[in-house]
């Protein structure tokens, strides 16, 4: 169906764009010094990366569920005749599941790490605190796997 193909493409493009947007809007940290109490602490700037990654997760999931529903997960369909097309569909099916799980895991891990905040306070004379932030690339990896998910989804469908 043309509607399904259009929905798959649009949902994956939105998920891809939101993943890249989350990468550029990751949590930033600055050092703050409190002169009254004489200590350093981590001050995190507000971000929207977690919201973007969460929305990307949902769009990717909706697309995957639509494909699985329309194709009846390949397992629940009627009997198939052995042929090369069946092998390609089966290979695309398993690769799609693997790539989908990796993309969703990257998004969830990115959201989790992005929300992590260090609460440690260091007094003057000690080393400056090491504030935890998300490493570069986790949302980019999710975007890449979302793109692969789009290709495999269209191949499978």
PDB file of C-alpha atoms in Angstrom:
ATOM      1  CA  UNK A   1       0.000   0.000   0.000  1.00  0.00           C
ATOM      2  CA  UNK A   2       1.242   3.465  -0.871  1.00  0.00           C
ATOM      3  CA  UNK A   3      -0.003   4.863   2.444  1.00  0.00           C
ATOM      4  CA  UNK A   4       2.136   2.416   4.406  1.00  0.00           C
ATOM      5  CA  UNK A   5       5.252   3.203   2.367  1.00  0.00           C
ATOM      6  CA  UNK A   6       4.716   6.964   2.753  1.00  0.00           C
ATOM      7  CA  UNK A   7       4.125   6.607   6.491  1.00  0.00           C
ATOM      8  CA  UNK A   8       7.266   4.480   6.889  1.00  0.00           C
ATOM      9  CA  UNK A   9       9.382   7.006   4.996  1.00  0.00           C
ATOM     10  CA  UNK A  10       7.977  10.050   6.817  1.00  0.00           C
ATOM     11  CA  UNK A  11       8.207   8.443  10.274  1.00  0.00           C
ATOM     12  CA  UNK A  12      11.811   7.381   9.737  1.00  0.00           C
ATOM     13  CA  UNK A  13      12.819  10.767   8.326  1.00  0.00           C
ATOM     14  CA  UNK A  14      11.263  12.494  11.346  1.00  0.00           C
ATOM     15  CA  UNK A  15      12.998  10.039  13.687  1.00  0.00           C
ATOM     16  CA  UNK A  16      16.304  10.570  11.859  1.00  0.00           C
ATOM     17  CA  UNK A  17      15.989  14.369  12.060  1.00  0.00           C
ATOM     18  CA  UNK A  18      15.057  14.285  15.738  1.00  0.00           C
ATOM     19  CA  UNK A  19      18.010  12.021  16.525  1.00  0.00           C
ATOM     20  CA  UNK A  20      20.377  14.457  14.827  1.00  0.00           C
ATOM     21  CA  UNK A  21      18.665  17.339  16.619  1.00  0.00           C
ATOM     22  CA  UNK A  22      19.172  15.558  19.933  1.00  0.00           C
ATOM     23  CA  UNK A  23      22.867  15.175  19.111  1.00  0.00           C
ATOM     24  CA  UNK A  24      23.274  18.914  18.595  1.00  0.00           C
ATOM     25  CA  UNK A  25      21.232  19.808  21.682  1.00  0.00           C
ATOM     26  CA  UNK A  26      22.951  17.526  24.212  1.00  0.00           C
ATOM     27  CA  UNK A  27      23.319  18.698  27.799  1.00  0.00           C
ATOM     28  CA  UNK A  28      26.094  21.222  28.263  1.00  0.00           C
ATOM     29  CA  UNK A  29      27.850  21.760  31.572  1.00  0.00           C
ATOM     30  CA  UNK A  30      29.628  24.788  33.002  1.00  0.00           C
ATOM     31  CA  UNK A  31      31.625  25.196  36.203  1.00  0.00           C
ATOM     32  CA  UNK A  32      30.111  27.453  38.783  1.00  0.00           C
ATOM     33  CA  UNK A  33      31.912  28.790  41.807  1.00  0.00           C
ATOM     34  CA  UNK A  34      29.979  29.813  44.877  1.00  0.00           C
ATOM     35  CA  UNK A  35      32.077  32.546  46.542  1.00  0.00           C
ATOM     36  CA  UNK A  36      29.962  32.570  49.712  1.00  0.00           C
ATOM     37  CA  UNK A  37      30.486  28.897  50.519  1.00  0.00           C
ATOM     38  CA  UNK A  38      33.738  28.600  48.541  1.00  0.00           C
ATOM     39  CA  UNK A  39      33.016  25.512  46.469  1.00  0.00           C
ATOM     40  CA  UNK A  40      32.687  24.487  42.830  1.00  0.00           C
ATOM     41  CA  UNK A  41      29.673  22.684  41.464  1.00  0.00           C
ATOM     42  CA  UNK A  42      28.385  21.504  38.108  1.00  0.00           C
ATOM     43  CA  UNK A  43      25.707  23.652  36.529  1.00  0.00           C
ATOM     44  CA  UNK A  44      23.847  21.981  33.685  1.00  0.00           C
ATOM     45  CA  UNK A  45      22.241  24.089  31.006  1.00  0.00           C
ATOM     46  CA  UNK A  46      18.693  23.235  30.023  1.00  0.00           C
ATOM     47  CA  UNK A  47      18.303  21.184  26.890  1.00  0.00           C
ATOM     48  CA  UNK A  48      15.675  19.501  24.784  1.00  0.00           C
ATOM     49  CA  UNK A  49      17.769  16.539  23.648  1.00  0.00           C
ATOM     50  CA  UNK A  50      15.901  14.046  25.811  1.00  0.00           C
ATOM     51  CA  UNK A  51      12.545  15.159  24.435  1.00  0.00           C
ATOM     52  CA  UNK A  52      13.784  14.967  20.855  1.00  0.00           C
ATOM     53  CA  UNK A  53      15.268  11.511  21.415  1.00  0.00           C
ATOM     54  CA  UNK A  54      12.065  10.331  23.083  1.00  0.00           C
ATOM     55  CA  UNK A  55      10.008  11.537  20.125  1.00  0.00           C
ATOM     56  CA  UNK A  56      12.454   9.856  17.725  1.00  0.00           C
ATOM     57  CA  UNK A  57      12.008   6.642  19.719  1.00  0.00           C
ATOM     58  CA  UNK A  58       8.213   6.858  19.350  1.00  0.00           C
ATOM     59  CA  UNK A  59       8.279   7.558  15.591  1.00  0.00           C
ATOM     60  CA  UNK A  60      10.697   4.684  15.007  1.00  0.00           C
ATOM     61  CA  UNK A  61       8.530   2.385  17.126  1.00  0.00           C
ATOM     62  CA  UNK A  62       5.315   3.397  15.315  1.00  0.00           C
ATOM     63  CA  UNK A  63       6.881   2.682  11.952  1.00  0.00           C
ATOM     64  CA  UNK A  64       8.171  -0.694  13.134  1.00  0.00           C
ATOM     65  CA  UNK A  65       4.795  -1.671  14.599  1.00  0.00           C
ATOM     66  CA  UNK A  66       3.012  -0.671  11.385  1.00  0.00           C
ATOM     67  CA  UNK A  67       5.362  -2.808   9.307  1.00  0.00           C
ATOM     68  CA  UNK A  68       4.999  -5.778  11.641  1.00  0.00           C
ATOM     69  CA  UNK A  69       1.227  -5.370  11.665  1.00  0.00           C
ATOM     70  CA  UNK A  70       0.919  -5.103   7.891  1.00  0.00           C
ATOM     71  CA  UNK A  71       3.213  -8.057   7.194  1.00  0.00           C
ATOM     72  CA  UNK A  72       1.930 -10.107  10.138  1.00  0.00           C
ATOM     73  CA  UNK A  73       5.512 -10.370  11.436  1.00  0.00           C
ATOM     74  CA  UNK A  74       6.357 -12.757   8.606  1.00  0.00           C
ATOM     75  CA  UNK A  75       5.755 -15.652  11.000  1.00  0.00           C
ATOM     76  CA  UNK A  76       1.976 -15.418  11.222  1.00  0.00           C
ATOM     77  CA  UNK A  77       1.342 -15.232   7.486  1.00  0.00           C
ATOM     78  CA  UNK A  78       0.137 -18.159   5.434  1.00  0.00           C
ATOM     79  CA  UNK A  79       2.407 -20.855   4.018  1.00  0.00           C
ATOM     80  CA  UNK A  80       5.126 -19.610   1.705  1.00  0.00           C
ATOM     81  CA  UNK A  81       6.538 -21.270  -1.347  1.00  0.00           C
ATOM     82  CA  UNK A  82      10.294 -21.785  -1.119  1.00  0.00           C
ATOM     83  CA  UNK A  83      12.055 -19.287  -3.347  1.00  0.00           C
ATOM     84  CA  UNK A  84      14.765 -16.659  -3.430  1.00  0.00           C
ATOM     85  CA  UNK A  85      12.231 -13.952  -2.569  1.00  0.00           C
ATOM     86  CA  UNK A  86      11.366 -15.698   0.671  1.00  0.00           C
ATOM     87  CA  UNK A  87      15.033 -15.849   1.670  1.00  0.00           C
ATOM     88  CA  UNK A  88      15.491 -12.118   0.958  1.00  0.00           C
ATOM     89  CA  UNK A  89      12.360 -11.290   2.949  1.00  0.00           C
ATOM     90  CA  UNK A  90      13.494 -13.450   5.850  1.00  0.00           C
ATOM     91  CA  UNK A  91      16.973 -11.908   5.821  1.00  0.00           C
ATOM     92  CA  UNK A  92      15.483  -8.392   5.693  1.00  0.00           C
ATOM     93  CA  UNK A  93      13.119  -9.312   8.527  1.00  0.00           C
ATOM     94  CA  UNK A  94      15.878 -10.458  10.877  1.00  0.00           C
ATOM     95  CA  UNK A  95      18.215  -7.600   9.957  1.00  0.00           C
ATOM     96  CA  UNK A  96      15.358  -5.134  10.472  1.00  0.00           C
ATOM     97  CA  UNK A  97      14.697  -6.472  13.961  1.00  0.00           C
ATOM     98  CA  UNK A  98      18.398  -6.294  14.894  1.00  0.00           C
ATOM     99  CA  UNK A  99      18.872  -2.774  13.509  1.00  0.00           C
ATOM    100  CA  UNK A 100      15.614  -1.596  15.113  1.00  0.00           C
ATOM    101  CA  UNK A 101      16.690  -2.894  18.531  1.00  0.00           C
ATOM    102  CA  UNK A 102      20.093  -1.208  18.195  1.00  0.00           C
ATOM    103  CA  UNK A 103      18.527   2.121  17.148  1.00  0.00           C
ATOM    104  CA  UNK A 104      16.044   2.063  20.017  1.00  0.00           C
ATOM    105  CA  UNK A 105      18.745   1.037  22.501  1.00  0.00           C
ATOM    106  CA  UNK A 106      20.937   3.954  21.382  1.00  0.00           C
ATOM    107  CA  UNK A 107      18.045   6.369  21.832  1.00  0.00           C
ATOM    108  CA  UNK A 108      17.144   5.022  25.277  1.00  0.00           C
ATOM    109  CA  UNK A 109      20.760   4.969  26.426  1.00  0.00           C
ATOM    110  CA  UNK A 110      21.212   8.513  25.161  1.00  0.00           C
ATOM    111  CA  UNK A 111      18.140   9.756  27.004  1.00  0.00           C
ATOM    112  CA  UNK A 112      19.256   8.017  30.187  1.00  0.00           C
ATOM    113  CA  UNK A 113      22.806   9.394  30.053  1.00  0.00           C
ATOM    114  CA  UNK A 114      21.573  12.843  29.043  1.00  0.00           C
ATOM    115  CA  UNK A 115      19.386  13.055  32.150  1.00  0.00           C
ATOM    116  CA  UNK A 116      22.225  12.008  34.461  1.00  0.00           C
ATOM    117  CA  UNK A 117      23.432  14.817  36.659  1.00  0.00           C
ATOM    118  CA  UNK A 118      26.427  14.949  38.974  1.00  0.00           C
ATOM    119  CA  UNK A 119      25.552  16.237  42.429  1.00  0.00           C
ATOM    120  CA  UNK A 120      29.082  16.354  43.823  1.00  0.00           C
ATOM    121  CA  UNK A 121      30.409  19.540  45.399  1.00  0.00           C
ATOM    122  CA  UNK A 122      34.139  20.202  45.621  1.00  0.00           C
ATOM    123  CA  UNK A 123      35.558  22.671  48.077  1.00  0.00           C
ATOM    124  CA  UNK A 124      38.318  25.093  47.230  1.00  0.00           C
ATOM    125  CA  UNK A 125      41.727  23.464  47.244  1.00  0.00           C
ATOM    126  CA  UNK A 126      40.451  20.186  45.829  1.00  0.00           C
ATOM    127  CA  UNK A 127      40.402  19.209  42.189  1.00  0.00           C
ATOM    128  CA  UNK A 128      37.658  20.656  40.043  1.00  0.00           C
ATOM    129  CA  UNK A 129      34.716  18.234  39.797  1.00  0.00           C
ATOM    130  CA  UNK A 130      34.324  15.930  36.833  1.00  0.00           C
ATOM    131  CA  UNK A 131      30.796  16.564  35.618  1.00  0.00           C
ATOM    132  CA  UNK A 132      29.263  13.717  33.673  1.00  0.00           C
ATOM    133  CA  UNK A 133      27.769  14.460  30.292  1.00  0.00           C
ATOM    134  CA  UNK A 134      26.738  12.256  27.441  1.00  0.00           C
ATOM    135  CA  UNK A 135      29.511  11.372  25.036  1.00  0.00           C
ATOM    136  CA  UNK A 136      29.328  12.631  21.494  1.00  0.00           C
ATOM    137  CA  UNK A 137      27.936  10.269  18.959  1.00  0.00           C
ATOM    138  CA  UNK A 138      25.283   8.224  20.722  1.00  0.00           C
ATOM    139  CA  UNK A 139      22.392  10.108  19.121  1.00  0.00           C
ATOM    140  CA  UNK A 140      24.294  10.142  15.817  1.00  0.00           C
ATOM    141  CA  UNK A 141      24.590   6.366  16.031  1.00  0.00           C
ATOM    142  CA  UNK A 142      20.853   6.187  16.675  1.00  0.00           C
ATOM    143  CA  UNK A 143      20.264   8.363  13.598  1.00  0.00           C
ATOM    144  CA  UNK A 144      22.467   6.102  11.471  1.00  0.00           C
ATOM    145  CA  UNK A 145      20.668   2.973  12.641  1.00  0.00           C
ATOM    146  CA  UNK A 146      17.332   4.708  12.038  1.00  0.00           C
ATOM    147  CA  UNK A 147      18.425   5.318   8.445  1.00  0.00           C
ATOM    148  CA  UNK A 148      19.402   1.652   8.079  1.00  0.00           C
ATOM    149  CA  UNK A 149      16.055   0.767   9.619  1.00  0.00           C
ATOM    150  CA  UNK A 150      14.319   2.809   6.892  1.00  0.00           C
ATOM    151  CA  UNK A 151      16.185   0.979   4.135  1.00  0.00           C
ATOM    152  CA  UNK A 152      15.510  -2.445   5.652  1.00  0.00           C
ATOM    153  CA  UNK A 153      11.862  -1.567   6.327  1.00  0.00           C
ATOM    154  CA  UNK A 154      11.284  -0.695   2.698  1.00  0.00           C
ATOM    155  CA  UNK A 155      13.215  -3.766   1.592  1.00  0.00           C
ATOM    156  CA  UNK A 156      11.193  -6.010   3.876  1.00  0.00           C
ATOM    157  CA  UNK A 157       7.803  -4.480   3.103  1.00  0.00           C
TER     158      UNK A 157
END
